[in-house]
Coordinates of C-alpha atoms in Angstrom, one line a residue:
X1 CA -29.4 12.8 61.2
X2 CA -28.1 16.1 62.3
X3 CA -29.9 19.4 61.0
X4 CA -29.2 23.0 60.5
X5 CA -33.2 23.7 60.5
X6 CA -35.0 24.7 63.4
X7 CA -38.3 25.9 64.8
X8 CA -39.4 27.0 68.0
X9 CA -43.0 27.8 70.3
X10 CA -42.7 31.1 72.5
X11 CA -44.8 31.5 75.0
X12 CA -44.4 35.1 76.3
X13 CA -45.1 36.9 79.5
X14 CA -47.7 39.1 78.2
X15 CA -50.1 36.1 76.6
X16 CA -48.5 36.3 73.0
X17 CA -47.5 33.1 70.8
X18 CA -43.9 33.1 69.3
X19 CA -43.2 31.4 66.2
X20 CA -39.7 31.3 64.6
X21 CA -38.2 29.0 61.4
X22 CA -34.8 29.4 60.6
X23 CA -32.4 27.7 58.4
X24 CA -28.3 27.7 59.3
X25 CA -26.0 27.8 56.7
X26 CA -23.9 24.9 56.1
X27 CA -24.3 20.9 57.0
X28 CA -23.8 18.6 59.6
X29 CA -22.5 19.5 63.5
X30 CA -20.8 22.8 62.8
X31 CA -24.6 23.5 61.5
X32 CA -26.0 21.8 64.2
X33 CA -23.8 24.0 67.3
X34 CA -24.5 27.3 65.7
X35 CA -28.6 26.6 65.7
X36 CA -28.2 25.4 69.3
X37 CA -26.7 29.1 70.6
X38 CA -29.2 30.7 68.0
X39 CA -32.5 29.2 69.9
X40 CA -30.8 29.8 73.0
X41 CA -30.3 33.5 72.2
X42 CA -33.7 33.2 70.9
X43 CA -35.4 32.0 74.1
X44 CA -33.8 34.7 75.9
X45 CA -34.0 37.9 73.4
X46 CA -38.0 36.9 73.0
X47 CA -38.4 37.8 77.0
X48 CA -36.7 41.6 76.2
X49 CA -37.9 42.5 73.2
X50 CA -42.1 43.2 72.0
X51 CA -41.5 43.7 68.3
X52 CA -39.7 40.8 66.1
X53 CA -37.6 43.6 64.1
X54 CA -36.5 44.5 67.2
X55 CA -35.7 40.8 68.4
X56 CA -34.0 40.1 64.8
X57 CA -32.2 43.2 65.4
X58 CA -30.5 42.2 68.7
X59 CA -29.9 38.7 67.6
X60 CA -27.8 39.4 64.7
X61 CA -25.4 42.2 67.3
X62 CA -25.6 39.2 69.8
X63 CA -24.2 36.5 66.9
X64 CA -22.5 38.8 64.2
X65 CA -19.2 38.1 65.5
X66 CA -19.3 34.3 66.4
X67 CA -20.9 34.0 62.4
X68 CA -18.4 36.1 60.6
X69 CA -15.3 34.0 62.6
X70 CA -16.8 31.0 60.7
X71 CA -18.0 32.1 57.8
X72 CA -21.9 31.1 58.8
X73 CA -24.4 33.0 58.7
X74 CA -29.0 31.6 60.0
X75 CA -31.9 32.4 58.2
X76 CA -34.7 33.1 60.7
X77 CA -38.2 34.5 60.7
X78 CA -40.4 35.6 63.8
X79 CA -43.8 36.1 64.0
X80 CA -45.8 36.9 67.2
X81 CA -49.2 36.2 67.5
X82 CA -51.2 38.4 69.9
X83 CA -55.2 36.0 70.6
X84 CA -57.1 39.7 72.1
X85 CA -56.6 41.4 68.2
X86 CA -55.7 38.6 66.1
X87 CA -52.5 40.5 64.7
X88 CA -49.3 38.6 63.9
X89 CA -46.2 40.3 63.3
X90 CA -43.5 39.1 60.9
X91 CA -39.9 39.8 60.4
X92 CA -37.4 38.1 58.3
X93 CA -34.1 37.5 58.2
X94 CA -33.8 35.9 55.1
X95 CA -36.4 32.7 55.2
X96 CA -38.6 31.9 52.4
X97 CA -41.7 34.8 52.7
X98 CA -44.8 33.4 54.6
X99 CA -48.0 32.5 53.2
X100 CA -51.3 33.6 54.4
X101 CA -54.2 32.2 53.9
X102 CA -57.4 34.3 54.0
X103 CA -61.1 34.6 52.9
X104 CA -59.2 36.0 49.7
X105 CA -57.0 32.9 48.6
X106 CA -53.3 31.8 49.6
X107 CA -50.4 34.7 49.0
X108 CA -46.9 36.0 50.2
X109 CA -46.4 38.1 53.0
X110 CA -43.9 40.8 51.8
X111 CA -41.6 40.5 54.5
X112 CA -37.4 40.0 54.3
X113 CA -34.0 40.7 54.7
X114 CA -30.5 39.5 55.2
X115 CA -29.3 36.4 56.9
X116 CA -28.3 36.7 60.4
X117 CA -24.8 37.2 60.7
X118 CA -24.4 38.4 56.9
X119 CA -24.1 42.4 57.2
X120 CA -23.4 44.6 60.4
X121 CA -26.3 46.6 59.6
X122 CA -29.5 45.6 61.9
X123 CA -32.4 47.5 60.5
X124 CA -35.1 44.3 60.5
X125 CA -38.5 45.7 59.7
X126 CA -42.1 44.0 60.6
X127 CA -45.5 43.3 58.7
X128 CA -48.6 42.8 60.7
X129 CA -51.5 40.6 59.1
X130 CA -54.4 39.9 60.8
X131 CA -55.6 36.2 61.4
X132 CA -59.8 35.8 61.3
X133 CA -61.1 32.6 62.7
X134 CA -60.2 30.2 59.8
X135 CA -57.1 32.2 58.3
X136 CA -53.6 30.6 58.3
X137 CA -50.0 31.3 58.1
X138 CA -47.6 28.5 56.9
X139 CA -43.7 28.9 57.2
X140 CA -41.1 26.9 55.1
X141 CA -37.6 26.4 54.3
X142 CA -36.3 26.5 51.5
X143 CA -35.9 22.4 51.2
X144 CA -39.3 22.3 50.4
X145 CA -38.8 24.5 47.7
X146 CA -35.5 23.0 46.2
X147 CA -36.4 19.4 46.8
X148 CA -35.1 17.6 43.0
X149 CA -36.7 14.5 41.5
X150 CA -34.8 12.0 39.5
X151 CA -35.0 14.6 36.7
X152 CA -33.6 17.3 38.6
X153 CA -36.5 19.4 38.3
X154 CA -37.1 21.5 41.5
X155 CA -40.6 21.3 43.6
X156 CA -40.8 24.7 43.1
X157 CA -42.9 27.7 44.0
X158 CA -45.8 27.0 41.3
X159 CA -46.2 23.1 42.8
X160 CA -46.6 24.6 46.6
X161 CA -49.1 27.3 45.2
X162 CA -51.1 24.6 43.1
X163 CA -51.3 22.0 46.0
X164 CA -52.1 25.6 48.9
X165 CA -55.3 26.8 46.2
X166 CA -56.4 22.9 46.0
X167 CA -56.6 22.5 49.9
X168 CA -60.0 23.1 51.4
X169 CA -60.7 26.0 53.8
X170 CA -61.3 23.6 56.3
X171 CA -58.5 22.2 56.4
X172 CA -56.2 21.4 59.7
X173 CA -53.0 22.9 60.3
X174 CA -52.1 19.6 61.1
X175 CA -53.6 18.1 57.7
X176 CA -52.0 21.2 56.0
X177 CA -48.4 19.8 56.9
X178 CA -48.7 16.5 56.2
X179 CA -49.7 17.3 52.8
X180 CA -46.8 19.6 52.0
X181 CA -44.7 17.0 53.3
X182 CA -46.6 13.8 51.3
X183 CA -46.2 16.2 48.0
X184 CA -42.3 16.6 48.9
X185 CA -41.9 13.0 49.5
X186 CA -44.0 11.6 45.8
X187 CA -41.9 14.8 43.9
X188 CA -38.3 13.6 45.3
X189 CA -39.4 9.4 43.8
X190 CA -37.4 7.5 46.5
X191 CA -34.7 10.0 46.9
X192 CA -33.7 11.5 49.8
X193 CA -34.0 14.8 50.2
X194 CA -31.4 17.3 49.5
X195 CA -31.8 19.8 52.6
X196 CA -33.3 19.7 55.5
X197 CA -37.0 20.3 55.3
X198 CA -39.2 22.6 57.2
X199 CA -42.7 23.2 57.1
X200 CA -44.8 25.1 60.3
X201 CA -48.1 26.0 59.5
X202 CA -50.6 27.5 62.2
X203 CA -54.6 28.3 61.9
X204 CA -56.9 30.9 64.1
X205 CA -59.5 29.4 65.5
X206 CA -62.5 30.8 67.0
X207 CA -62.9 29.4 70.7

């Protein structure tokens, strides 16, 4: 199988931990070339740029042209994790919004905007959340989301939500995923899935 999602680990220069999920438009090895020069880019915008907005920013100037020649265009969210405060900053470029899991329950982060490679205009912003020992952020794409069972109905936002608020605090980021993904799998009935599936979840631990 050849897929248009991706995810990749950072680990920068100045201690930080780099997380980015993104989602290429389109199917199969056109799909497949395009997320190959986008991690590439990636890799080597991460090492330039502090702030994500500004990373997203870049990456859409570096790849604007080589998208709009084939009518493409990547989803991709960032977040950078700094251990000595806890903060992670987010930007998006059009993924589904994180969730964040703290003392206070599961909810979004407020945090989007275009595509890569869908507007000339680069003006990415950032959310910081903080991450106590315990709290966790979990990234998706959206073929969790739109997985269809025999019925056609989708998984849906109000499934993930139910099965996040049922999971116990203690739970692994490990165990976290392979829930998501047992839910996706018992939803779809024996069907294959629809789109490429995604899910990256990470915990803060206290060492």
């Amino acid at each position: 199988h050849v897929s248009g999602d991706y995810y990749q680990y950072l680990l920068l220069p100045d201690g930080r931990l780099g997380v980015a999920v993104g989602d290429v438009s389109g199917k199969g090895i056109p799909a497949a070339l395009l997320m190959a020069v986008i991690t590439t880019s990636l890799r080597e915008e991460a090492l330039r740029h502090t702030s994500p907005a500004a990373l997203l920013n870049q990456l859409n100037l570096n790849l604007l042209d080589r998208m709009q020649s084939t009518n493409m265009n990547s989803a991709l969210l960032v977040a950078l994790f700094d251990p000595a405060t806890r903060h992670v900053e987010l930007s998006n470029a059009g993924m589904v919004q994180p969730y964040v899991r703290t003392e206070n329950g599961w909810e979004f982060v407020p945090v989007g905007g275009y595509p890569l490679g869908a507007s000339i205009r680069s003006n990415y912003t950032a959310r910081t959340v903080t991450l106590a020992p315990g709290a966790m952020l979990l990234f998706i794409s959206d073929g969790v989301i739109e997985a269809q069972n025999r019925e056609g109905e989708f998984f849906g936002f109000e499934r993930l939500e139910m099965l996040l608020n049922e999971t116990p605090p203690t739970i692994s980021s490990a165990a976290l995923v392979a829930c998501i993904l047992q839910a996706v799998r018992t939803h779809l009935q024996g069907l294959e899935a629809q789109d490429d599936i995604t899910v990256v979840a990470m915990k803060s631990t206290d060492l």
